[in-house]
Amino acid sequence: MLGTIRAFWNDQRGIAMILVAIMLPVLIGFALLAIDMSRANGLHNDLQKGVDAYALAAAAELDGNADAITRANRAIDNLLTNSTKFSTSNDHTLARADLTITFLTGIPASDSTLLSAVGVDGNGVNWASTDPKAVKFAEVTVNPSGVADGAGAFTTIFPASFIGSNDTMDIQPQAVAGFTNALCQFTPMFICNPYTSVSALQTALSGTKKPMIWLKEQGGNDAQYLPGNYGFLSSPEGDKDTGSITEMFAVTNPPACYDQSGVTTRPGDIPPVNNGINTRFDIYDNSGPYKTDPAINPPAPNVRKGMVVKNAGKSNCTYDAPNSGQANNYKALPRDNCFTSGSCSQAGVLGDGTWDFAGYWSVNHGNASTAEVTTSCGASPSRYCVYKYEIDNPTLKSGQEKTDPQCNTTTQGADRRLLYVAIIDCVSNLVKNKGVKGGHQTLPVQAFGSVFVTETAGGPPNADIYGEMQDISTVVGQGTLKKLQRNEAQLYR
């Protein structure tokens, strides 16, 4: 009997079953945990893509204008549709109610610094703001759901409740995005928005009829810039001398990029840049650096300007105003009728797009039909559209003045007569000429715009420029800015 007991005690057969019985729950638990962690990682990745998309959509509207936050919220509410199901299978679609949206003026310098859903970082700095002109980033965080069917929650397979925990997991990814809108190959000029808002400007440019603007340079120390005034910008390399700035108006591709988040003014008085602008009309000033090689600074293919050419095709080729006997045979693109009647708005600097198309056509193209031009340009055509129609129809009957340049026959495309400008709310931002020693002003840009120069710039001291507003870097216009634009919504965190 004792031997039997001793043999049973020493018998090791079947011991593996005991170990398996002990370890099997542990192994199954680890397997379930591995499955749950894989599910959690997949859910986190999917949710992260979702909040990334929301943050990018919101950040793309943060352009510093008064309605920036309104548009950002509208983008989140309306522009992003999401059919992806998150959390427990087929239970939940990511929606605005699952998110905390916070707009920030900045972000911590280090990515290791935590940022709460309400914009307070780990150091206690509050980056959140409701000022649409100040915010630069959109932060999107998935809310803690606390229930199994929330966007970031799902029921675990591992029975965590057996060990005193919860049978759900809650995932809270976060994304922070910012937006930059820049224009390159850009003339260093800003104009003061002649309208009450950028939306009013959009409305004015949405049709075929385009308003004319009389751009006036504002001079004098501490002088307030008003709607219709223009000024100059510092280049990315810093302030340039007046000759270099004038050349930037003459060259085909000015070496400068400007960001919509802010541009810096070039203080001090700058002589008129007429000589630079007039290269676009085939008029070259011998004293200017742009005269050195006219092929670098070619005129537009259409330089009709109501002037008489002398010595066409020769080195001493020039243009003069027509004399009294020639006046009826030469006509530049007319200004808006209200400039003649003195009824233009905004202190006389803003037209309404109504101009003497019939008179211009009669002088320059005689009895040639206007049917095609009005079909393509509208019953009240813009000057820019008529200008391009003349380029596209070289056989069009012409009057005394030729369409194409007669001095420098090396031409560029139709956009050569466009000035690209930053549009500033000069009243709200108290833009002033602070003088050479007064420092710069860094100003938010409402939009970038293109202005079609309709006539040659006058000689000193007259620095006024007449142009037809064409396009802005928002949702309207003819796409004249697209080739220069660099729009980018970027994820930062």
Short mmCIF file of C-alpha atoms in Angstrom, two decimals:
data_model
loop_
_atom_site.label_atom_id
_atom_site.label_comp_id
_atom_site.label_asym_id
_atom_site.label_seq_id
_atom_site.Cartn_x
_atom_site.Cartn_y
_atom_site.Cartn_z
CA MET A 1 0.00 0.00 0.00
CA LEU A 2 2.78 2.34 0.92
CA GLY A 3 4.56 1.51 -2.33
CA THR A 4 1.45 2.28 -4.32
CA ILE A 5 1.15 5.65 -2.68
CA ARG A 6 4.84 6.37 -3.25
CA ALA A 7 4.54 5.37 -6.92
CA PHE A 8 1.52 7.60 -7.41
CA TRP A 9 3.36 10.48 -5.75
CA ASN A 10 6.35 10.12 -8.03
CA ASP A 11 4.33 9.54 -11.20
CA GLN A 12 4.75 12.62 -13.56
CA ARG A 13 2.49 11.47 -16.35
CA GLY A 14 -0.22 14.05 -17.25
CA ILE A 15 1.53 16.96 -15.51
CA ALA A 16 1.35 18.96 -18.77
CA MET A 17 -2.42 18.89 -18.54
CA ILE A 18 -2.22 20.52 -15.15
CA LEU A 19 0.08 23.26 -16.47
CA VAL A 20 -2.17 23.76 -19.51
CA ALA A 21 -5.21 24.00 -17.28
CA ILE A 22 -3.48 26.65 -15.20
CA MET A 23 -2.01 28.64 -18.16
CA LEU A 24 -4.87 28.31 -20.63
CA PRO A 25 -6.93 31.21 -19.21
CA VAL A 26 -3.79 33.33 -19.18
CA LEU A 27 -2.97 32.47 -22.79
CA ILE A 28 -6.55 33.09 -23.91
CA GLY A 29 -6.54 36.39 -22.00
CA PHE A 30 -3.36 37.55 -23.71
CA ALA A 31 -4.78 36.51 -27.08
CA LEU A 32 -7.94 38.50 -26.42
CA LEU A 33 -5.89 41.47 -25.27
CA ALA A 34 -3.82 41.27 -28.47
CA ILE A 35 -7.01 41.25 -30.54
CA ASP A 36 -8.45 44.17 -28.58
CA MET A 37 -5.23 46.19 -28.91
CA SER A 38 -5.22 45.51 -32.64
CA ARG A 39 -8.82 46.71 -32.84
CA ALA A 40 -7.95 49.78 -30.75
CA ASN A 41 -5.00 50.58 -32.99
CA GLY A 42 -7.14 50.21 -36.12
CA LEU A 43 -9.89 52.40 -34.63
CA HIS A 44 -7.32 55.01 -33.59
CA ASN A 45 -5.88 55.13 -37.11
CA ASP A 46 -9.33 55.45 -38.67
CA LEU A 47 -10.41 58.15 -36.22
CA GLN A 48 -7.13 59.98 -36.72
CA LYS A 49 -7.76 60.16 -40.44
CA GLY A 50 -11.23 61.51 -39.71
CA VAL A 51 -10.09 64.29 -37.35
CA ASP A 52 -7.20 65.09 -39.70
CA ALA A 53 -9.73 65.71 -42.47
CA TYR A 54 -11.90 67.89 -40.22
CA ALA A 55 -8.91 69.92 -39.03
CA LEU A 56 -7.65 70.48 -42.57
CA ALA A 57 -11.11 71.54 -43.77
CA ALA A 58 -11.46 74.03 -40.92
CA ALA A 59 -7.91 75.37 -41.19
CA ALA A 60 -8.35 76.06 -44.92
CA GLU A 61 -10.81 78.85 -44.00
CA LEU A 62 -8.60 80.62 -41.45
CA ASP A 63 -7.48 83.48 -43.70
CA GLY A 64 -7.66 86.28 -41.12
CA ASN A 65 -10.95 87.72 -42.35
CA ALA A 66 -13.86 88.58 -40.07
CA ASP A 67 -15.90 85.54 -41.11
CA ALA A 68 -13.04 83.02 -40.94
CA ILE A 69 -14.35 81.06 -37.93
CA THR A 70 -17.89 81.09 -39.32
CA ARG A 71 -16.65 79.59 -42.57
CA ALA A 72 -14.47 77.07 -40.73
CA ASN A 73 -17.45 75.84 -38.71
CA ARG A 74 -19.55 75.68 -41.87
CA ALA A 75 -16.84 73.59 -43.54
CA ILE A 76 -16.96 71.13 -40.66
CA ASP A 77 -20.75 71.02 -40.58
CA ASN A 78 -21.52 70.96 -44.28
CA LEU A 79 -18.54 70.37 -46.48
CA LEU A 80 -17.30 67.14 -44.93
CA THR A 81 -19.59 64.16 -45.31
CA ASN A 82 -18.39 60.97 -43.70
CA SER A 83 -19.99 57.57 -44.19
CA THR A 84 -17.33 55.55 -42.37
CA LYS A 85 -18.58 53.57 -39.37
CA PHE A 86 -16.48 53.77 -36.22
CA SER A 87 -16.48 51.94 -32.86
CA THR A 88 -18.51 48.72 -32.48
CA SER A 89 -19.43 47.39 -35.94
CA ASN A 90 -22.07 49.48 -37.75
CA ASP A 91 -22.88 51.44 -34.58
CA HIS A 92 -21.55 54.94 -35.11
CA THR A 93 -20.67 57.51 -37.78
CA LEU A 94 -18.22 60.27 -36.80
CA ALA A 95 -20.20 63.50 -36.45
CA ARG A 96 -19.77 67.04 -35.13
CA ALA A 97 -21.24 66.03 -31.75
CA ASP A 98 -18.31 63.65 -31.23
CA LEU A 99 -15.75 66.44 -31.59
CA THR A 100 -14.38 69.43 -29.72
CA ILE A 101 -13.35 72.15 -32.18
CA THR A 102 -11.00 74.81 -30.84
CA PHE A 103 -9.35 77.63 -32.80
CA LEU A 104 -5.85 78.60 -31.76
CA THR A 105 -3.62 81.64 -32.21
CA GLY A 106 -0.54 79.43 -32.00
CA ILE A 107 0.74 76.05 -30.86
CA PRO A 108 3.49 74.93 -28.47
CA ALA A 109 6.96 74.93 -29.96
CA SER A 110 7.54 71.30 -28.99
CA ASP A 111 5.29 68.47 -30.11
CA SER A 112 6.01 66.76 -26.80
CA THR A 113 4.05 69.49 -24.98
CA LEU A 114 0.52 68.20 -24.51
CA LEU A 115 -2.40 70.27 -25.74
CA SER A 116 -5.84 69.84 -24.20
CA ALA A 117 -9.03 69.78 -26.22
CA VAL A 118 -9.76 73.38 -25.17
CA GLY A 119 -6.36 74.68 -26.28
CA VAL A 120 -4.44 74.81 -22.98
CA ASP A 121 -0.98 73.28 -23.18
CA GLY A 122 0.95 71.33 -20.55
CA ASN A 123 2.61 74.52 -19.35
CA GLY A 124 -0.71 76.22 -18.66
CA VAL A 125 -0.61 78.50 -21.73
CA ASN A 126 -4.05 79.05 -23.28
CA TRP A 127 -3.77 79.25 -27.07
CA ALA A 128 -7.52 79.31 -27.73
CA SER A 129 -9.25 82.37 -29.21
CA THR A 130 -12.54 83.34 -30.81
CA ASP A 131 -11.02 86.28 -32.73
CA PRO A 132 -11.29 85.33 -36.44
CA LYS A 133 -8.47 87.72 -37.34
CA ALA A 134 -6.10 86.18 -34.79
CA VAL A 135 -6.64 82.43 -35.07
CA LYS A 136 -4.26 80.50 -37.28
CA PHE A 137 -4.87 76.86 -36.35
CA ALA A 138 -7.83 74.52 -35.98
CA GLU A 139 -7.68 71.85 -33.27
CA VAL A 140 -10.06 68.86 -33.49
CA THR A 141 -10.30 66.34 -30.65
CA VAL A 142 -12.56 63.31 -30.33
CA ASN A 143 -14.65 63.63 -27.16
CA PRO A 144 -14.53 60.92 -24.47
CA SER A 145 -17.75 59.01 -25.06
CA GLY A 146 -18.07 56.93 -21.90
CA VAL A 147 -20.40 54.51 -23.71
CA ALA A 148 -19.85 51.57 -26.01
CA ASP A 149 -21.38 53.18 -29.08
CA GLY A 150 -19.43 56.46 -29.01
CA ALA A 151 -17.16 57.37 -31.93
CA GLY A 152 -14.00 56.47 -30.02
CA ALA A 153 -15.39 53.65 -27.90
CA PHE A 154 -15.92 49.94 -28.52
CA THR A 155 -16.75 46.85 -26.46
CA THR A 156 -13.72 44.74 -25.69
CA ILE A 157 -13.59 40.98 -26.20
CA PHE A 158 -11.44 40.58 -23.11
CA PRO A 159 -13.79 40.48 -20.08
CA ALA A 160 -12.07 43.27 -18.19
CA SER A 161 -14.98 43.51 -15.78
CA PHE A 162 -13.78 40.23 -14.22
CA ILE A 163 -10.73 42.09 -12.91
CA GLY A 164 -12.63 45.19 -11.82
CA SER A 165 -12.20 47.24 -15.01
CA ASN A 166 -14.54 48.27 -17.86
CA ASP A 167 -15.48 46.22 -20.88
CA THR A 168 -15.10 49.27 -23.18
CA MET A 169 -12.11 51.18 -24.58
CA ASP A 170 -12.16 54.90 -25.35
CA ILE A 171 -9.92 56.34 -28.10
CA GLN A 172 -9.34 60.14 -28.26
CA PRO A 173 -7.13 61.16 -31.21
CA GLN A 174 -6.41 64.82 -31.86
CA ALA A 175 -5.34 66.85 -34.92
CA VAL A 176 -4.11 70.42 -35.30
CA ALA A 177 -3.91 72.02 -38.76
CA GLY A 178 -3.01 75.45 -40.09
CA PHE A 179 -3.46 77.11 -43.48
CA THR A 180 -1.17 79.14 -45.67
CA ASN A 181 -2.13 80.96 -48.87
CA ALA A 182 0.73 82.55 -50.74
CA LEU A 183 1.25 84.15 -54.14
CA CYS A 184 4.57 84.11 -55.93
CA GLN A 185 6.00 86.13 -58.82
CA PHE A 186 4.03 88.95 -57.28
CA THR A 187 4.36 92.72 -57.63
CA PRO A 188 5.19 94.29 -54.23
CA MET A 189 1.98 96.30 -53.95
CA PHE A 190 -1.03 96.40 -51.67
CA ILE A 191 -4.30 98.22 -52.27
CA CYS A 192 -6.89 99.27 -49.72
CA ASN A 193 -10.12 97.38 -50.23
CA PRO A 194 -12.57 99.89 -51.76
CA TYR A 195 -15.51 97.83 -50.54
CA THR A 196 -16.85 97.36 -47.05
CA SER A 197 -15.79 93.72 -46.90
CA VAL A 198 -14.17 90.98 -48.93
CA SER A 199 -17.61 89.44 -49.52
CA ALA A 200 -18.80 92.72 -51.08
CA LEU A 201 -15.72 92.64 -53.31
CA GLN A 202 -16.52 89.05 -54.30
CA THR A 203 -20.04 90.09 -55.28
CA ALA A 204 -18.75 93.00 -57.39
CA LEU A 205 -16.44 90.69 -59.33
CA SER A 206 -18.85 87.80 -59.80
CA GLY A 207 -20.35 89.02 -63.11
CA THR A 208 -18.96 89.84 -66.54
CA LYS A 209 -18.98 93.57 -65.77
CA LYS A 210 -15.93 94.57 -63.75
CA PRO A 211 -15.51 97.80 -61.75
CA MET A 212 -12.67 100.22 -62.37
CA ILE A 213 -10.54 101.46 -59.51
CA TRP A 214 -8.54 104.67 -59.38
CA LEU A 215 -5.48 103.76 -57.35
CA LYS A 216 -3.85 106.66 -55.55
CA GLU A 217 -0.56 106.56 -53.73
CA GLN A 218 -0.86 107.85 -50.18
CA GLY A 219 2.06 109.99 -49.11
CA GLY A 220 3.23 111.91 -46.10
CA ASN A 221 4.37 110.69 -42.72
CA ASP A 222 1.61 109.21 -40.55
CA ALA A 223 -0.93 109.62 -43.35
CA GLN A 224 -3.94 107.31 -43.07
CA TYR A 225 -4.53 105.01 -46.03
CA LEU A 226 -8.11 105.09 -47.29
CA PRO A 227 -10.12 102.82 -49.66
CA GLY A 228 -8.56 103.03 -53.12
CA ASN A 229 -5.07 103.99 -51.91
CA TYR A 230 -2.10 101.82 -52.75
CA GLY A 231 1.27 101.29 -51.16
CA PHE A 232 4.31 99.07 -51.42
CA LEU A 233 5.44 95.90 -49.69
CA SER A 234 8.82 94.85 -48.43
CA SER A 235 10.24 92.00 -50.45
CA PRO A 236 11.11 88.71 -48.72
CA GLU A 237 14.74 89.85 -48.88
CA GLY A 238 13.88 93.07 -47.04
CA ASP A 239 13.45 96.63 -48.21
CA LYS A 240 14.68 97.37 -51.69
CA ASP A 241 15.68 100.72 -53.09
CA THR A 242 13.21 102.60 -55.26
CA GLY A 243 14.93 101.57 -58.48
CA SER A 244 14.68 97.89 -57.56
CA ILE A 245 11.01 98.24 -56.66
CA THR A 246 10.32 99.95 -59.98
CA GLU A 247 12.09 97.11 -61.75
CA MET A 248 9.90 94.59 -59.92
CA PHE A 249 6.94 96.23 -61.68
CA ALA A 250 8.71 95.89 -65.02
CA VAL A 251 9.97 92.32 -64.91
CA THR A 252 7.88 89.37 -66.06
CA ASN A 253 8.37 87.30 -62.92
CA PRO A 254 9.11 89.42 -59.82
CA PRO A 255 11.23 87.34 -57.40
CA ALA A 256 8.84 87.52 -54.46
CA CYS A 257 6.25 85.43 -52.64
CA TYR A 258 3.75 86.85 -50.16
CA ASP A 259 1.71 84.98 -47.55
CA GLN A 260 -1.93 85.77 -46.84
CA SER A 261 -1.32 85.38 -43.13
CA GLY A 262 0.53 88.67 -43.22
CA VAL A 263 2.48 91.04 -45.44
CA THR A 264 4.90 93.75 -44.35
CA THR A 265 4.71 97.27 -45.69
CA ARG A 266 7.67 99.06 -47.16
CA PRO A 267 7.72 102.42 -45.30
CA GLY A 268 8.82 105.73 -46.75
CA ASP A 269 8.05 107.67 -49.89
CA ILE A 270 8.73 105.90 -53.17
CA PRO A 271 8.73 107.79 -56.48
CA PRO A 272 6.11 106.70 -59.02
CA VAL A 273 6.71 103.25 -60.52
CA ASN A 274 5.27 104.46 -63.84
CA ASN A 275 8.34 103.45 -65.83
CA GLY A 276 8.06 99.88 -64.63
CA ILE A 277 4.34 99.64 -65.38
CA ASN A 278 4.68 101.24 -68.80
CA THR A 279 7.03 98.55 -70.09
CA ARG A 280 3.85 96.48 -70.31
CA PHE A 281 2.58 99.07 -72.84
CA ASP A 282 5.77 98.94 -74.97
CA ILE A 283 7.08 102.19 -73.50
CA TYR A 284 10.66 102.03 -72.24
CA ASP A 285 12.51 104.63 -70.24
CA ASN A 286 16.18 104.81 -71.18
CA SER A 287 17.25 105.58 -67.62
CA GLY A 288 15.63 102.51 -66.12
CA PRO A 289 17.43 99.19 -65.55
CA TYR A 290 14.58 97.43 -67.35
CA LYS A 291 15.73 99.11 -70.57
CA THR A 292 19.01 97.17 -70.47
CA ASP A 293 17.44 94.14 -72.09
CA PRO A 294 13.83 94.68 -73.20
CA ALA A 295 13.54 90.95 -73.98
CA ILE A 296 13.57 90.31 -70.23
CA ASN A 297 10.73 92.79 -69.71
CA PRO A 298 8.55 92.37 -72.80
CA PRO A 299 5.31 94.25 -73.46
CA ALA A 300 1.89 92.64 -73.60
CA PRO A 301 0.68 91.36 -76.99
CA ASN A 302 -1.98 94.10 -76.93
CA VAL A 303 -0.66 97.59 -76.09
CA ARG A 304 -3.53 99.68 -77.47
CA LYS A 305 -3.41 102.85 -75.39
CA GLY A 306 -4.64 105.73 -77.57
CA MET A 307 -1.13 106.88 -78.53
CA VAL A 308 0.73 107.50 -81.80
CA VAL A 309 3.91 105.54 -82.53
CA LYS A 310 7.03 107.22 -83.94
CA ASN A 311 9.92 105.37 -85.56
CA ALA A 312 8.25 101.97 -85.30
CA GLY A 313 10.69 99.08 -85.17
CA LYS A 314 13.72 101.31 -84.60
CA SER A 315 15.89 101.82 -81.55
CA ASN A 316 14.47 105.30 -81.03
CA CYS A 317 10.86 104.11 -81.22
CA THR A 318 8.51 106.12 -78.98
CA TYR A 319 4.83 106.85 -78.44
CA ASP A 320 3.20 110.27 -78.10
CA ALA A 321 -0.29 111.48 -77.33
CA PRO A 322 -2.29 112.23 -80.50
CA ASN A 323 -2.48 115.85 -81.57
CA SER A 324 -5.77 117.65 -82.02
CA GLY A 325 -6.12 116.45 -85.61
CA GLN A 326 -5.50 112.82 -84.66
CA ALA A 327 -7.54 112.67 -81.45
CA ASN A 328 -10.69 111.26 -83.08
CA ASN A 329 -8.74 108.31 -84.47
CA TYR A 330 -7.06 107.14 -81.24
CA LYS A 331 -8.89 105.95 -78.16
CA ALA A 332 -7.59 104.06 -75.12
CA LEU A 333 -9.85 101.82 -73.08
CA PRO A 334 -12.19 104.35 -71.44
CA ARG A 335 -12.66 104.84 -67.73
CA ASP A 336 -16.00 104.09 -66.12
CA ASN A 337 -18.60 106.74 -67.02
CA CYS A 338 -18.90 107.83 -63.40
CA PHE A 339 -15.33 109.16 -63.44
CA THR A 340 -16.41 111.65 -66.10
CA SER A 341 -19.64 112.58 -64.31
CA GLY A 342 -17.99 112.72 -60.89
CA SER A 343 -20.48 110.26 -59.44
CA CYS A 344 -18.14 107.37 -58.60
CA SER A 345 -18.42 105.92 -55.09
CA GLN A 346 -15.88 105.80 -52.28
CA ALA A 347 -14.68 109.38 -52.64
CA GLY A 348 -14.63 109.04 -56.41
CA VAL A 349 -12.15 106.15 -56.63
CA LEU A 350 -14.48 103.24 -57.40
CA GLY A 351 -16.44 102.76 -60.61
CA ASP A 352 -19.31 100.43 -61.38
CA GLY A 353 -18.04 98.78 -64.57
CA THR A 354 -20.16 100.88 -66.97
CA TRP A 355 -17.94 102.30 -69.72
CA ASP A 356 -18.15 103.49 -73.32
CA PHE A 357 -17.64 100.17 -75.08
CA ALA A 358 -19.46 101.32 -78.22
CA GLY A 359 -17.32 104.46 -78.56
CA TYR A 360 -14.09 102.51 -78.05
CA TRP A 361 -15.11 99.89 -80.62
CA SER A 362 -16.19 102.47 -83.18
CA VAL A 363 -12.87 104.35 -83.09
CA ASN A 364 -10.61 101.31 -83.07
CA HIS A 365 -12.55 98.77 -85.12
CA GLY A 366 -14.93 100.79 -87.26
CA ASN A 367 -17.98 98.89 -88.42
CA ALA A 368 -16.64 95.47 -87.36
CA SER A 369 -19.35 93.40 -85.71
CA THR A 370 -19.54 93.30 -81.91
CA ALA A 371 -21.69 90.16 -81.91
CA GLU A 372 -18.85 87.76 -81.18
CA VAL A 373 -17.26 89.83 -78.45
CA THR A 374 -20.56 90.35 -76.65
CA THR A 375 -21.36 86.67 -77.00
CA SER A 376 -18.11 85.66 -75.34
CA CYS A 377 -17.79 88.61 -72.95
CA GLY A 378 -21.41 89.48 -72.15
CA ALA A 379 -23.66 92.37 -73.11
CA SER A 380 -21.68 94.63 -70.74
CA PRO A 381 -18.18 93.30 -71.41
CA SER A 382 -15.21 93.94 -69.19
CA ARG A 383 -12.28 95.83 -70.69
CA TYR A 384 -10.03 92.87 -69.98
CA CYS A 385 -12.26 90.53 -72.00
CA VAL A 386 -12.34 92.99 -74.92
CA TYR A 387 -8.56 93.32 -74.67
CA LYS A 388 -8.14 89.54 -74.90
CA TYR A 389 -10.64 89.35 -77.77
CA GLU A 390 -8.46 91.77 -79.73
CA ILE A 391 -5.45 89.54 -79.11
CA ASP A 392 -7.29 86.39 -80.16
CA ASN A 393 -8.56 87.99 -83.39
CA PRO A 394 -5.51 89.50 -85.15
CA THR A 395 -7.45 89.93 -88.40
CA LEU A 396 -10.01 92.16 -86.69
CA LYS A 397 -10.42 95.43 -88.59
CA SER A 398 -8.25 98.02 -86.88
CA GLY A 399 -8.24 101.80 -86.92
CA GLN A 400 -5.21 104.06 -86.84
CA GLU A 401 -3.60 102.40 -83.83
CA LYS A 402 -2.32 98.86 -84.09
CA THR A 403 -3.07 96.31 -81.38
CA ASP A 404 0.37 94.73 -81.18
CA PRO A 405 3.53 96.54 -79.93
CA GLN A 406 5.54 98.47 -82.49
CA CYS A 407 8.78 99.10 -80.54
CA ASN A 408 9.61 95.82 -78.82
CA THR A 409 8.04 92.92 -80.69
CA THR A 410 9.15 90.35 -78.08
CA THR A 411 5.87 89.91 -76.25
CA GLN A 412 4.48 87.95 -73.33
CA GLY A 413 1.00 86.54 -72.67
CA ALA A 414 -2.20 88.49 -72.10
CA ASP A 415 -1.70 88.57 -68.34
CA ARG A 416 1.27 90.87 -68.80
CA ARG A 417 -1.03 93.83 -68.17
CA LEU A 418 -2.24 92.45 -64.84
CA LEU A 419 -0.90 93.81 -61.58
CA TYR A 420 -1.07 91.34 -58.72
CA VAL A 421 -1.81 93.02 -55.40
CA ALA A 422 -2.54 92.23 -51.78
CA ILE A 423 -5.96 93.55 -50.71
CA ILE A 424 -5.93 95.06 -47.22
CA ASP A 425 -8.62 96.43 -44.92
CA CYS A 426 -6.74 99.68 -44.40
CA VAL A 427 -9.40 101.27 -42.19
CA SER A 428 -9.72 98.49 -39.60
CA ASN A 429 -5.96 97.94 -39.54
CA LEU A 430 -5.13 101.69 -39.31
CA VAL A 431 -2.65 101.47 -42.15
CA LYS A 432 -0.41 104.52 -42.25
CA ASN A 433 2.73 105.69 -44.00
CA LYS A 434 5.12 105.79 -41.09
CA GLY A 435 8.11 107.12 -42.97
CA VAL A 436 11.49 105.55 -43.55
CA LYS A 437 12.37 105.66 -39.84
CA GLY A 438 8.88 104.87 -38.62
CA GLY A 439 9.07 101.13 -39.10
CA HIS A 440 6.97 98.58 -40.93
CA GLN A 441 3.44 97.34 -40.44
CA THR A 442 2.60 93.66 -40.72
CA LEU A 443 -0.96 93.37 -42.01
CA PRO A 444 -3.40 90.49 -42.60
CA VAL A 445 -4.44 90.02 -46.22
CA GLN A 446 -8.15 89.79 -47.04
CA ALA A 447 -7.37 88.31 -50.44
CA PHE A 448 -4.89 88.58 -53.27
CA GLY A 449 -6.21 90.24 -56.39
CA SER A 450 -5.41 91.02 -60.00
CA VAL A 451 -5.96 94.45 -61.55
CA PHE A 452 -5.96 94.95 -65.32
CA VAL A 453 -4.08 98.17 -66.09
CA THR A 454 -6.25 100.01 -68.61
CA GLU A 455 -4.01 102.97 -69.46
CA THR A 456 -0.41 104.06 -69.16
CA ALA A 457 0.73 105.43 -65.83
CA GLY A 458 1.22 109.20 -65.82
CA GLY A 459 4.52 110.97 -65.31
CA PRO A 460 5.79 112.37 -61.98
CA PRO A 461 4.44 113.67 -59.73
CA ASN A 462 1.27 111.86 -60.84
CA ALA A 463 1.50 108.33 -59.38
CA ASP A 464 -2.13 107.37 -60.00
CA ILE A 465 -2.98 104.09 -61.68
CA TYR A 466 -6.28 103.26 -63.39
CA GLY A 467 -7.22 99.63 -63.61
CA GLU A 468 -10.12 97.23 -63.83
CA MET A 469 -10.44 94.80 -60.93
CA GLN A 470 -10.54 91.26 -62.26
CA ASP A 471 -10.05 88.48 -59.82
CA ILE A 472 -9.43 87.64 -56.19
CA SER A 473 -8.01 84.55 -54.55
CA THR A 474 -11.34 83.28 -53.27
CA VAL A 475 -14.24 81.67 -55.09
CA VAL A 476 -14.95 84.10 -57.93
CA GLY A 477 -13.13 85.45 -60.93
CA GLN A 478 -11.46 84.21 -64.05
CA GLY A 479 -8.69 82.11 -62.51
CA THR A 480 -5.98 84.65 -63.33
CA LEU A 481 -4.33 84.01 -59.94
CA LYS A 482 -4.26 80.22 -59.98
CA LYS A 483 -0.90 79.92 -61.67
CA LEU A 484 0.65 82.12 -58.95
CA GLN A 485 -1.16 80.70 -55.93
CA ARG A 486 0.25 78.29 -53.41
CA ASN A 487 -2.60 77.24 -51.13
CA GLU A 488 -1.85 74.69 -48.48
CA ALA A 489 -3.63 73.44 -45.39
CA GLN A 490 -1.03 71.61 -43.32
CA LEU A 491 -1.17 69.26 -40.34
CA TYR A 492 1.07 70.35 -37.49
CA ARG A 493 0.13 67.91 -34.71
#
